[in-house]
Amino acid sequence: NYYAILMAGGVGSRFWPISTQDFPKQFHDMLGTGDTLIQKTFHRLADLIPKENIFILTNERYNDLVLEQLPEVEQRQVVLEPAMRNTAPCILYASLKIQKENPDAVMIVAPSDHWIEDEKTFSKNVQQAFDYCENNDALMTLGIQPTFPNTGYGYIEFDKSSAEAIKTVNQFREKPDYETAKSFISQGNFLWNAGIFMWSAKSVIKAFQNNQPELFKLFESGIPLYNTEFENEFIKENYPNAENVSVDYAIMEKSANVHVIAAEFDWNDLGTWGSLYDKLDKDESGNAVVNARTLAEDASGNMIRTKKDKIVVIDGLQDYIVVDKEEVLLIFPKSKEQDIKMTLQQVKDKF
Ligand code: GDD
Ligand code: MG
């Protein structure tokens, strides 16, 4: 009864120039290991979940990329969104589809672009969550020990009194402001939301039915067509009418049956070049290098990526991102990595 929804519809604009709208980061070998992020994620999930029960949700323009990179996946497992509507619509849509196939389904919903190295422990935690969700009406989150008041994450306040591995959640707060995030962290019983969820199809559909009745109605009307030759028409016509909202705001903040299991593995959502730098092995001087061969003098803290085997000589450069792609060379301070998204817009406007 195990299923997965792999979300692969994001654009990853802070990883420009490698990640682009036509070829986003989940389809790149960001770590330089030979596998793309979506391939890594798929194989991590396939440890626990039958391959044919893993559904990939993505924009229709990435269909070929998915089938090319995951040859074990059949077209029926790739759900193509005709418009970007964030994570709530895609999760509800896929959950209804899965429930039609198997009313007792228990599933994991996972982004396709995160870094998790310890696959064994990951599987162990997911199995614990599955066992719980099979028998309880629960929306399960994976919690990460926070290290600073990051305002880009969801925060999970767990019940301090509970000694169990799986804790009940008092409050789920998506992307609080800086002061709130700071106060959360100082209280000690808050975890970051890893953006990975586990639940039964029944529970998640009920949560949508209660909290997003319009969205629910929209997609429920298609249930008779799901997994038939008529589904394509239905999704093309109706998906664009879904509200653009993330699952965090749509149901997680609003539900009383949220639970959390503290992740026992190291996790990173690879949101920026800097977070990638943190996770890569460094050369003798402390530079993270993908594909390049470097000669570094008085140079450290740099994130360098080129095409295969290009020789890069650096001298007197600290904490920079250097990314070389055919038509673009990016040299950007790591401390301003968040601005790459804006810079990309300026580049588009200018050239
Ligand atoms: N299929 C599909 N369609 N996938 C999408 C879409 C869409 O329209 N929009 C986003 N995704 C995918 C992204 O590619 C990413 O893998 C995942 O869904 C989450 O979207 P993000 O846009 O990266 O979310 P976020 O980073 O703002 O916040 C979420 O993740 C944080 C941890 O990384 C939230 O769940 C936070 O609470 C959480 O802390
Ligand atoms: Mg993200």
mmCIF file of C-alpha atoms and ligand atoms in Angstrom:
data_model
loop_
_atom_site.group_PDB
_atom_site.id
_atom_site.type_symbol
_atom_site.label_atom_id
_atom_site.label_comp_id
_atom_site.label_asym_id
_atom_site.label_seq_id
_atom_site.Cartn_x
_atom_site.Cartn_y
_atom_site.Cartn_z
ATOM 1 C CA ASN A 1 0.000 0.000 0.000
ATOM 2 C CA TYR A 2 3.010 2.331 -0.105
ATOM 3 C CA TYR A 3 3.055 5.215 -2.555
ATOM 4 C CA ALA A 4 5.097 8.352 -3.212
ATOM 5 C CA ILE A 5 4.463 11.747 -4.715
ATOM 6 C CA LEU A 6 7.659 13.269 -5.996
ATOM 7 C CA MET A 7 7.335 16.996 -6.548
ATOM 8 C CA ALA A 8 9.504 18.144 -9.406
ATOM 9 C CA GLY A 9 7.858 21.280 -10.685
ATOM 10 C CA GLY A 10 10.039 24.022 -9.209
ATOM 11 C CA VAL A 11 12.434 26.174 -11.175
ATOM 12 C CA GLY A 12 15.343 26.643 -8.729
ATOM 13 C CA SER A 13 16.140 30.168 -9.883
ATOM 14 C CA ARG A 14 18.772 30.801 -7.187
ATOM 15 C CA PHE A 15 20.907 28.147 -8.881
ATOM 16 C CA TRP A 16 21.136 30.136 -12.072
ATOM 17 C CA PRO A 17 22.943 29.876 -14.449
ATOM 18 C CA ILE A 18 23.000 26.068 -14.087
ATOM 19 C CA SER A 19 19.331 25.839 -13.181
ATOM 20 C CA THR A 20 17.078 27.444 -15.774
ATOM 21 C CA GLN A 21 13.410 27.388 -16.561
ATOM 22 C CA ASP A 22 13.996 24.905 -19.371
ATOM 23 C CA PHE A 23 16.309 22.735 -17.307
ATOM 24 C CA PRO A 24 15.779 23.198 -13.543
ATOM 25 C CA LYS A 25 18.117 22.063 -10.806
ATOM 26 C CA GLN A 26 16.379 18.768 -10.001
ATOM 27 C CA PHE A 27 17.439 17.527 -13.453
ATOM 28 C CA HIS A 28 21.091 18.474 -12.926
ATOM 29 C CA ASP A 29 23.902 16.598 -11.281
ATOM 30 C CA MET A 30 24.371 19.346 -8.707
ATOM 31 C CA LEU A 31 26.666 17.318 -6.441
ATOM 32 C CA GLY A 32 28.972 16.069 -9.161
ATOM 33 C CA THR A 33 28.318 12.414 -8.318
ATOM 34 C CA GLY A 34 27.021 11.304 -11.690
ATOM 35 C CA ASP A 35 23.353 11.280 -10.649
ATOM 36 C CA THR A 36 20.897 14.106 -10.984
ATOM 37 C CA LEU A 37 18.959 15.202 -7.901
ATOM 38 C CA ILE A 38 15.739 13.622 -9.119
ATOM 39 C CA GLN A 39 17.530 10.348 -9.812
ATOM 40 C CA LYS A 40 18.971 10.342 -6.303
ATOM 41 C CA THR A 41 15.578 11.089 -4.788
ATOM 42 C CA PHE A 42 13.818 8.424 -6.841
ATOM 43 C CA HIS A 43 16.265 5.739 -5.796
ATOM 44 C CA ARG A 44 16.091 6.790 -2.161
ATOM 45 C CA LEU A 45 12.310 6.342 -2.261
ATOM 46 C CA ALA A 46 12.490 3.097 -4.242
ATOM 47 C CA ASP A 47 14.196 1.544 -1.246
ATOM 48 C CA LEU A 48 10.823 1.476 0.523
ATOM 49 C CA ILE A 49 8.224 1.981 -2.165
ATOM 50 C CA PRO A 50 7.472 -0.141 -5.237
ATOM 51 C CA LYS A 51 8.815 1.755 -8.254
ATOM 52 C CA GLU A 52 5.484 1.609 -10.036
ATOM 53 C CA ASN A 53 3.862 3.408 -7.072
ATOM 54 C CA ILE A 54 6.076 6.474 -7.319
ATOM 55 C CA PHE A 55 4.312 9.338 -9.063
ATOM 56 C CA ILE A 56 6.221 12.306 -10.430
ATOM 57 C CA LEU A 57 4.375 15.609 -10.456
ATOM 58 C CA THR A 58 5.853 18.190 -12.734
ATOM 59 C CA ASN A 59 5.148 20.833 -15.318
ATOM 60 C CA GLU A 60 4.259 19.451 -18.744
ATOM 61 C CA ARG A 61 7.398 21.003 -20.242
ATOM 62 C CA TYR A 62 9.589 18.614 -18.187
ATOM 63 C CA ASN A 63 7.958 15.374 -19.311
ATOM 64 C CA ASP A 64 10.821 14.360 -21.589
ATOM 65 C CA LEU A 65 13.430 15.150 -18.952
ATOM 66 C CA VAL A 66 11.652 12.929 -16.425
ATOM 67 C CA LEU A 67 11.283 9.972 -18.778
ATOM 68 C CA GLU A 68 14.867 10.310 -19.956
ATOM 69 C CA GLN A 69 16.364 10.490 -16.474
ATOM 70 C CA LEU A 70 14.085 7.868 -14.901
ATOM 71 C CA PRO A 71 13.792 5.126 -17.530
ATOM 72 C CA GLU A 72 12.102 2.835 -14.988
ATOM 73 C CA VAL A 73 9.136 5.219 -14.804
ATOM 74 C CA GLU A 74 6.167 4.814 -17.113
ATOM 75 C CA GLN A 75 4.180 7.655 -18.590
ATOM 76 C CA ARG A 76 1.184 6.813 -16.381
ATOM 77 C CA GLN A 77 3.304 7.742 -13.346
ATOM 78 C CA VAL A 78 4.118 11.211 -14.610
ATOM 79 C CA VAL A 79 1.402 13.734 -13.849
ATOM 80 C CA LEU A 80 1.804 16.765 -16.062
ATOM 81 C CA GLU A 81 0.638 20.105 -14.741
ATOM 82 C CA PRO A 82 -0.413 22.533 -17.460
ATOM 83 C CA ALA A 83 0.271 25.477 -15.103
ATOM 84 C CA MET A 84 2.387 26.131 -12.015
ATOM 85 C CA ARG A 85 0.097 26.318 -8.997
ATOM 86 C CA ASN A 86 2.503 25.555 -6.142
ATOM 87 C CA THR A 87 2.339 22.414 -4.016
ATOM 88 C CA ALA A 88 -1.217 22.215 -2.660
ATOM 89 C CA PRO A 89 -2.988 21.538 -5.973
ATOM 90 C CA CYS A 90 -0.399 19.036 -7.116
ATOM 91 C CA ILE A 91 -0.559 17.108 -3.840
ATOM 92 C CA LEU A 92 -4.344 16.963 -3.719
ATOM 93 C CA TYR A 93 -4.573 15.967 -7.366
ATOM 94 C CA ALA A 94 -2.075 13.141 -7.001
ATOM 95 C CA SER A 95 -3.616 11.961 -3.732
ATOM 96 C CA LEU A 96 -7.049 11.614 -5.330
ATOM 97 C CA LYS A 97 -5.512 9.692 -8.198
ATOM 98 C CA ILE A 98 -3.669 7.393 -5.837
ATOM 99 C CA GLN A 99 -6.732 6.853 -3.699
ATOM 100 C CA LYS A 100 -8.694 5.813 -6.747
ATOM 101 C CA GLU A 101 -6.014 3.228 -7.482
ATOM 102 C CA ASN A 102 -5.727 2.075 -3.868
ATOM 103 C CA PRO A 103 -8.098 3.338 -1.159
ATOM 104 C CA ASP A 104 -5.727 2.140 1.590
ATOM 105 C CA ALA A 105 -2.696 3.941 0.227
ATOM 106 C CA VAL A 106 -0.142 5.422 2.631
ATOM 107 C CA MET A 107 2.249 7.846 1.007
ATOM 108 C CA ILE A 108 5.252 10.067 1.291
ATOM 109 C CA VAL A 109 5.291 13.451 -0.419
ATOM 110 C CA ALA A 110 8.819 14.577 -1.140
ATOM 111 C CA PRO A 111 10.642 17.316 -3.036
ATOM 112 C CA SER A 112 12.939 16.063 -5.752
ATOM 113 C CA ASP A 113 15.836 18.370 -5.010
ATOM 114 C CA HIS A 114 16.983 17.835 -1.422
ATOM 115 C CA TRP A 115 20.245 16.494 -0.079
ATOM 116 C CA ILE A 116 19.982 13.446 2.210
ATOM 117 C CA GLU A 117 23.018 11.235 2.396
ATOM 118 C CA ASP A 118 22.098 8.712 5.061
ATOM 119 C CA GLU A 119 19.500 6.762 3.109
ATOM 120 C CA LYS A 120 19.216 3.983 5.683
ATOM 121 C CA THR A 121 18.155 6.308 8.471
ATOM 122 C CA PHE A 122 15.892 8.178 6.097
ATOM 123 C CA SER A 123 14.102 4.913 5.267
ATOM 124 C CA LYS A 124 13.899 4.030 8.938
ATOM 125 C CA ASN A 125 12.181 7.320 9.832
ATOM 126 C CA VAL A 126 9.804 7.071 6.877
ATOM 127 C CA GLN A 127 8.906 3.500 7.858
ATOM 128 C CA GLN A 128 8.103 4.678 11.413
ATOM 129 C CA ALA A 129 5.871 7.357 9.966
ATOM 130 C CA PHE A 130 4.136 4.904 7.610
ATOM 131 C CA ASP A 131 3.424 2.514 10.482
ATOM 132 C CA TYR A 132 1.819 5.348 12.401
ATOM 133 C CA CYS A 133 -0.167 6.771 9.495
ATOM 134 C CA GLU A 134 -1.543 3.386 8.552
ATOM 135 C CA ASN A 135 -3.335 3.238 11.894
ATOM 136 C CA ASN A 136 -3.956 6.895 12.728
ATOM 137 C CA ASP A 137 -5.554 9.866 11.071
ATOM 138 C CA ALA A 138 -2.368 11.935 11.046
ATOM 139 C CA LEU A 139 -0.486 14.433 8.912
ATOM 140 C CA MET A 140 3.146 13.543 9.580
ATOM 141 C CA THR A 141 6.034 15.964 9.141
ATOM 142 C CA LEU A 142 9.770 15.411 9.352
ATOM 143 C CA GLY A 143 11.376 17.891 11.724
ATOM 144 C CA ILE A 144 14.913 19.233 11.489
ATOM 145 C CA GLN A 145 16.806 20.730 14.429
ATOM 146 C CA PRO A 146 16.975 24.469 13.585
ATOM 147 C CA THR A 147 20.298 26.290 13.723
ATOM 148 C CA PHE A 148 19.331 29.909 12.959
ATOM 149 C CA PRO A 149 16.135 31.962 12.429
ATOM 150 C CA ASN A 150 15.672 31.048 8.770
ATOM 151 C CA THR A 151 12.528 32.787 7.506
ATOM 152 C CA GLY A 152 12.265 30.573 4.429
ATOM 153 C CA TYR A 153 11.144 27.493 6.338
ATOM 154 C CA GLY A 154 8.067 26.251 8.148
ATOM 155 C CA TYR A 155 8.306 25.873 11.939
ATOM 156 C CA ILE A 156 6.812 23.018 13.923
ATOM 157 C CA GLU A 157 6.043 23.447 17.613
ATOM 158 C CA PHE A 158 5.898 20.015 19.216
ATOM 159 C CA ASP A 159 4.395 18.945 22.493
ATOM 160 C CA LYS A 160 7.231 19.027 25.041
ATOM 161 C CA SER A 161 5.579 16.583 27.394
ATOM 162 C CA SER A 162 5.603 13.748 24.882
ATOM 163 C CA ALA A 163 8.456 11.281 25.237
ATOM 164 C CA GLU A 164 7.511 9.330 22.121
ATOM 165 C CA ALA A 165 9.489 9.453 18.863
ATOM 166 C CA ILE A 166 6.357 10.659 17.129
ATOM 167 C CA LYS A 167 5.106 13.830 18.759
ATOM 168 C CA THR A 168 1.892 15.750 18.472
ATOM 169 C CA VAL A 169 2.217 19.261 17.100
ATOM 170 C CA ASN A 170 0.751 22.319 18.811
ATOM 171 C CA GLN A 171 1.348 24.641 15.940
ATOM 172 C CA PHE A 172 2.661 24.622 12.373
ATOM 173 C CA ARG A 173 3.793 28.049 11.163
ATOM 174 C CA GLU A 174 4.917 28.569 7.593
ATOM 175 C CA LYS A 175 7.651 31.147 6.968
ATOM 176 C CA PRO A 176 7.359 33.366 10.056
ATOM 177 C CA ASP A 177 9.031 36.790 10.126
ATOM 178 C CA TYR A 178 12.525 37.081 11.560
ATOM 179 C CA GLU A 179 11.537 38.128 15.098
ATOM 180 C CA THR A 180 9.011 35.309 15.364
ATOM 181 C CA ALA A 181 11.507 32.777 14.034
ATOM 182 C CA LYS A 182 14.012 33.994 16.634
ATOM 183 C CA SER A 183 11.556 33.584 19.472
ATOM 184 C CA PHE A 184 10.558 30.134 18.207
ATOM 185 C CA ILE A 185 14.146 28.963 18.241
ATOM 186 C CA SER A 186 14.791 30.293 21.731
ATOM 187 C CA GLN A 187 11.847 28.272 23.043
ATOM 188 C CA GLY A 188 13.565 24.993 22.219
ATOM 189 C CA ASN A 189 10.553 22.936 21.148
ATOM 190 C CA PHE A 190 10.460 24.063 17.540
ATOM 191 C CA LEU A 191 11.752 22.162 14.532
ATOM 192 C CA TRP A 192 12.105 23.160 10.891
ATOM 193 C CA ASN A 193 9.741 21.531 8.478
ATOM 194 C CA ALA A 194 11.797 19.507 5.999
ATOM 195 C CA GLY A 195 9.003 19.762 3.443
ATOM 196 C CA ILE A 196 8.596 15.979 3.415
ATOM 197 C CA PHE A 197 5.188 14.662 4.477
ATOM 198 C CA MET A 198 3.685 11.274 5.192
ATOM 199 C CA TRP A 199 0.000 10.386 5.525
ATOM 200 C CA SER A 200 -2.714 8.078 4.279
ATOM 201 C CA ALA A 201 -4.567 9.128 1.157
ATOM 202 C CA LYS A 202 -7.652 9.202 3.337
ATOM 203 C CA SER A 203 -6.202 11.666 5.858
ATOM 204 C CA VAL A 204 -4.726 14.119 3.394
ATOM 205 C CA ILE A 205 -7.862 14.168 1.265
ATOM 206 C CA LYS A 206 -9.956 14.792 4.350
ATOM 207 C CA ALA A 207 -7.684 17.686 5.314
ATOM 208 C CA PHE A 208 -8.168 19.256 1.894
ATOM 209 C CA GLN A 209 -11.894 18.645 2.007
ATOM 210 C CA ASN A 210 -12.125 20.483 5.347
ATOM 211 C CA ASN A 211 -9.713 23.325 4.682
ATOM 212 C CA GLN A 212 -9.749 23.872 0.914
ATOM 213 C CA PRO A 213 -13.298 23.019 -0.096
ATOM 214 C CA GLU A 214 -13.087 24.805 -3.458
ATOM 215 C CA LEU A 215 -9.916 23.084 -4.530
ATOM 216 C CA PHE A 216 -11.346 19.801 -3.330
ATOM 217 C CA LYS A 217 -14.526 20.268 -5.337
ATOM 218 C CA LEU A 218 -12.596 21.185 -8.453
ATOM 219 C CA PHE A 219 -10.495 18.019 -8.508
ATOM 220 C CA GLU A 220 -13.077 15.704 -6.972
ATOM 221 C CA SER A 221 -15.271 16.259 -10.003
ATOM 222 C CA GLY A 222 -12.619 14.474 -12.048
ATOM 223 C CA ILE A 223 -12.325 11.327 -9.931
ATOM 224 C CA PRO A 224 -14.292 9.171 -12.405
ATOM 225 C CA LEU A 225 -11.794 10.174 -15.102
ATOM 226 C CA TYR A 226 -8.592 9.573 -13.162
ATOM 227 C CA ASN A 227 -6.402 6.800 -14.554
ATOM 228 C CA THR A 228 -8.410 6.691 -17.765
ATOM 229 C CA GLU A 229 -7.707 7.988 -21.262
ATOM 230 C CA PHE A 230 -9.918 10.990 -20.510
ATOM 231 C CA GLU A 231 -7.862 12.269 -17.607
ATOM 232 C CA ASN A 232 -5.602 14.424 -19.774
ATOM 233 C CA GLU A 233 -8.503 16.508 -20.977
ATOM 234 C CA PHE A 234 -9.717 16.963 -17.441
ATOM 235 C CA ILE A 235 -6.396 18.136 -16.072
ATOM 236 C CA LYS A 236 -5.793 20.514 -18.988
ATOM 237 C CA GLU A 237 -9.142 22.139 -18.494
ATOM 238 C CA ASN A 238 -9.327 22.292 -14.708
ATOM 239 C CA TYR A 239 -5.835 22.428 -13.241
ATOM 240 C CA PRO A 240 -5.228 26.054 -14.251
ATOM 241 C CA ASN A 241 -8.311 27.055 -12.231
ATOM 242 C CA ALA A 242 -6.760 25.829 -8.992
ATOM 243 C CA GLU A 243 -5.680 28.397 -6.441
ATOM 244 C CA ASN A 244 -1.923 29.006 -6.285
ATOM 245 C CA VAL A 245 -1.085 27.968 -2.727
ATOM 246 C CA SER A 246 1.451 25.791 -0.959
ATOM 247 C CA VAL A 247 0.468 22.731 1.053
ATOM 248 C CA ASP A 248 1.928 24.405 4.130
ATOM 249 C CA TYR A 249 -0.576 27.259 4.088
ATOM 250 C CA ALA A 250 -3.403 25.226 2.577
ATOM 251 C CA ILE A 251 -3.644 22.425 5.134
ATOM 252 C CA MET A 252 -0.656 22.149 7.479
ATOM 253 C CA GLU A 253 -1.227 25.464 9.280
ATOM 254 C CA LYS A 254 -4.922 24.720 9.587
ATOM 255 C CA SER A 255 -5.030 21.102 10.740
ATOM 256 C CA ALA A 256 -5.160 19.825 14.311
ATOM 257 C CA ASN A 257 -3.809 16.341 13.563
ATOM 258 C CA VAL A 258 -0.273 17.331 12.565
ATOM 259 C CA HIS A 259 2.510 15.161 14.013
ATOM 260 C CA VAL A 260 6.260 15.308 13.793
ATOM 261 C CA ILE A 261 9.063 12.847 13.849
ATOM 262 C CA ALA A 262 12.499 14.323 14.443
ATOM 263 C CA ALA A 263 14.730 13.411 11.515
ATOM 264 C CA GLU A 264 17.727 11.368 12.611
ATOM 265 C CA PHE A 265 19.531 12.010 9.334
ATOM 266 C CA ASP A 266 21.355 15.055 8.046
ATOM 267 C CA TRP A 267 19.215 17.129 5.692
ATOM 268 C CA ASN A 268 19.711 20.123 3.460
ATOM 269 C CA ASP A 269 17.219 21.540 1.010
ATOM 270 C CA LEU A 270 19.909 22.732 -1.393
ATOM 271 C CA GLY A 271 18.207 26.049 -1.881
ATOM 272 C CA THR A 272 21.270 28.092 -2.834
ATOM 273 C CA TRP A 273 24.852 27.794 -4.044
ATOM 274 C CA GLY A 274 25.966 28.393 -0.453
ATOM 275 C CA SER A 275 23.974 25.460 0.903
ATOM 276 C CA LEU A 276 25.468 23.289 -1.823
ATOM 277 C CA TYR A 277 28.930 24.534 -0.839
ATOM 278 C CA ASP A 278 28.241 23.448 2.744
ATOM 279 C CA LYS A 279 27.436 19.883 1.690
ATOM 280 C CA LEU A 280 30.245 19.245 -0.801
ATOM 281 C CA ASP A 281 33.718 17.980 0.045
ATOM 282 C CA LYS A 282 36.290 20.788 -0.083
ATOM 283 C CA ASP A 283 39.731 20.889 -1.695
ATOM 284 C CA GLU A 284 42.860 21.556 0.414
ATOM 285 C CA SER A 285 42.150 25.280 0.427
ATOM 286 C CA GLY A 286 38.512 24.954 1.401
ATOM 287 C CA ASN A 287 36.885 25.412 -1.992
ATOM 288 C CA ALA A 288 33.989 23.257 -3.151
ATOM 289 C CA VAL A 289 34.641 22.257 -6.731
ATOM 290 C CA VAL A 290 32.287 20.529 -9.164
ATOM 291 C CA ASN A 291 33.741 19.322 -12.482
ATOM 292 C CA ALA A 292 36.683 21.750 -12.538
ATOM 293 C CA ARG A 293 40.357 21.117 -11.863
ATOM 294 C CA THR A 294 41.617 23.950 -9.709
ATOM 295 C CA LEU A 295 44.914 25.582 -8.890
ATOM 296 C CA ALA A 296 44.131 27.693 -5.849
ATOM 297 C CA GLU A 297 46.385 30.207 -4.150
ATOM 298 C CA ASP A 298 45.152 32.287 -1.234
ATOM 299 C CA ALA A 299 41.623 31.267 -2.189
ATOM 300 C CA SER A 300 39.080 29.653 0.098
ATOM 301 C CA GLY A 301 35.376 29.347 0.727
ATOM 302 C CA ASN A 302 34.599 29.442 -2.978
ATOM 303 C CA MET A 303 31.925 27.427 -4.775
ATOM 304 C CA ILE A 304 33.233 26.590 -8.219
ATOM 305 C CA ARG A 305 31.498 24.776 -11.025
ATOM 306 C CA THR A 306 32.529 24.484 -14.656
ATOM 307 C CA LYS A 307 32.098 22.035 -17.453
ATOM 308 C CA LYS A 308 33.957 18.770 -17.042
ATOM 309 C CA ASP A 309 37.700 19.040 -16.349
ATOM 310 C CA LYS A 310 38.068 22.722 -17.124
ATOM 311 C CA ILE A 311 41.168 24.134 -15.457
ATOM 312 C CA VAL A 312 40.467 27.036 -13.128
ATOM 313 C CA VAL A 313 43.240 29.123 -11.601
ATOM 314 C CA ILE A 314 42.219 31.304 -8.677
ATOM 315 C CA ASP A 315 44.316 33.599 -6.563
ATOM 316 C CA GLY A 316 43.157 35.979 -3.873
ATOM 317 C CA LEU A 317 39.491 35.077 -3.967
ATOM 318 C CA GLN A 318 37.420 34.349 -0.851
ATOM 319 C CA ASP A 319 33.823 33.202 -0.502
ATOM 320 C CA TYR A 320 32.686 33.578 -4.082
ATOM 321 C CA ILE A 321 30.438 31.604 -6.359
ATOM 322 C CA VAL A 322 32.084 30.984 -9.723
ATOM 323 C CA VAL A 323 29.871 29.165 -12.194
ATOM 324 C CA ASP A 324 30.843 28.763 -15.800
ATOM 325 C CA LYS A 325 28.303 27.714 -18.392
ATOM 326 C CA GLU A 326 28.510 28.070 -22.182
ATOM 327 C CA GLU A 327 26.825 31.425 -22.507
ATOM 328 C CA VAL A 328 27.109 32.732 -18.941
ATOM 329 C CA LEU A 329 29.901 33.211 -16.413
ATOM 330 C CA LEU A 330 28.706 34.076 -12.925
ATOM 331 C CA ILE A 331 31.101 35.553 -10.351
ATOM 332 C CA PHE A 332 29.081 36.458 -7.313
ATOM 333 C CA PRO A 333 29.739 36.878 -3.576
ATOM 334 C CA LYS A 334 28.401 33.945 -1.601
ATOM 335 C CA SER A 335 27.024 36.382 0.977
ATOM 336 C CA LYS A 336 24.633 37.745 -1.658
ATOM 337 C CA GLU A 337 23.482 34.364 -2.966
ATOM 338 C CA GLN A 338 19.806 35.184 -2.345
ATOM 339 C CA ASP A 339 20.055 38.021 -4.888
ATOM 340 C CA ILE A 340 20.813 35.694 -7.796
ATOM 341 C CA LYS A 341 17.092 35.348 -8.425
ATOM 342 C CA MET A 342 16.826 39.134 -8.905
ATOM 343 C CA THR A 343 19.991 39.289 -10.946
ATOM 344 C CA LEU A 344 18.592 36.678 -13.285
ATOM 345 C CA GLN A 345 15.592 38.923 -13.862
ATOM 346 C CA GLN A 346 17.881 41.876 -14.636
ATOM 347 C CA VAL A 347 19.817 39.739 -17.082
ATOM 348 C CA LYS A 348 16.602 38.701 -18.796
ATOM 349 C CA ASP A 349 15.479 42.325 -19.053
ATOM 350 C CA LYS A 350 18.791 43.538 -20.400
ATOM 351 C CA PHE A 351 19.808 40.864 -22.913
HETATM 352 N N1 GDD B 1 4.987 19.551 -9.161
HETATM 353 C C1 GDD B 1 5.188 20.746 -8.635
HETATM 354 N N2 GDD B 1 4.377 21.775 -9.016
HETATM 355 N N3 GDD B 1 6.168 20.907 -7.751
HETATM 356 C C2 GDD B 1 6.348 22.127 -7.221
HETATM 357 C C3 GDD B 1 5.563 23.242 -7.566
HETATM 358 C C4 GDD B 1 4.515 23.041 -8.538
HETATM 359 O O1 GDD B 1 3.771 23.950 -8.927
HETATM 360 N N4 GDD B 1 6.004 24.307 -6.860
HETATM 361 C C5 GDD B 1 7.025 23.866 -6.109
HETATM 362 N N5 GDD B 1 7.258 22.551 -6.338
HETATM 363 C C6 GDD B 1 8.275 21.688 -5.715
HETATM 364 C C7 GDD B 1 9.637 22.343 -5.692
HETATM 365 O O2 GDD B 1 10.394 21.932 -6.804
HETATM 366 C C8 GDD B 1 10.220 21.822 -4.399
HETATM 367 O O3 GDD B 1 10.861 20.578 -4.620
HETATM 368 C C9 GDD B 1 9.017 21.565 -3.503
HETATM 369 O O4 GDD B 1 7.897 21.510 -4.377
HETATM 370 C C10 GDD B 1 8.814 22.633 -2.421
HETATM 371 O O5 GDD B 1 8.626 23.887 -3.025
HETATM 372 P P1 GDD B 1 9.493 25.154 -2.606
HETATM 373 O O6 GDD B 1 9.046 26.315 -3.426
HETATM 374 O O7 GDD B 1 10.944 24.819 -2.633
HETATM 375 O O8 GDD B 1 8.991 25.377 -1.112
HETATM 376 P P2 GDD B 1 9.712 26.263 -0.025
HETATM 377 O O9 GDD B 1 11.167 25.999 -0.003
HETATM 378 O O10 GDD B 1 9.283 27.676 -0.196
HETATM 379 O O11 GDD B 1 9.070 25.743 1.372
HETATM 380 C C11 GDD B 1 8.820 24.369 1.646
HETATM 381 O O12 GDD B 1 10.013 23.659 1.925
HETATM 382 C C12 GDD B 1 10.733 24.063 3.115
HETATM 383 C C13 GDD B 1 11.939 23.152 3.290
HETATM 384 O O13 GDD B 1 12.736 23.151 2.168
HETATM 385 C C14 GDD B 1 7.862 24.345 2.853
HETATM 386 O O14 GDD B 1 7.344 23.039 3.001
HETATM 387 C C15 GDD B 1 8.558 24.790 4.131
HETATM 388 O O15 GDD B 1 7.698 24.637 5.247
HETATM 389 C C16 GDD B 1 9.813 23.960 4.346
HETATM 390 O O16 GDD B 1 10.487 24.398 5.534
HETATM 391 MG MG MG B 2 12.536 25.008 -1.246
#
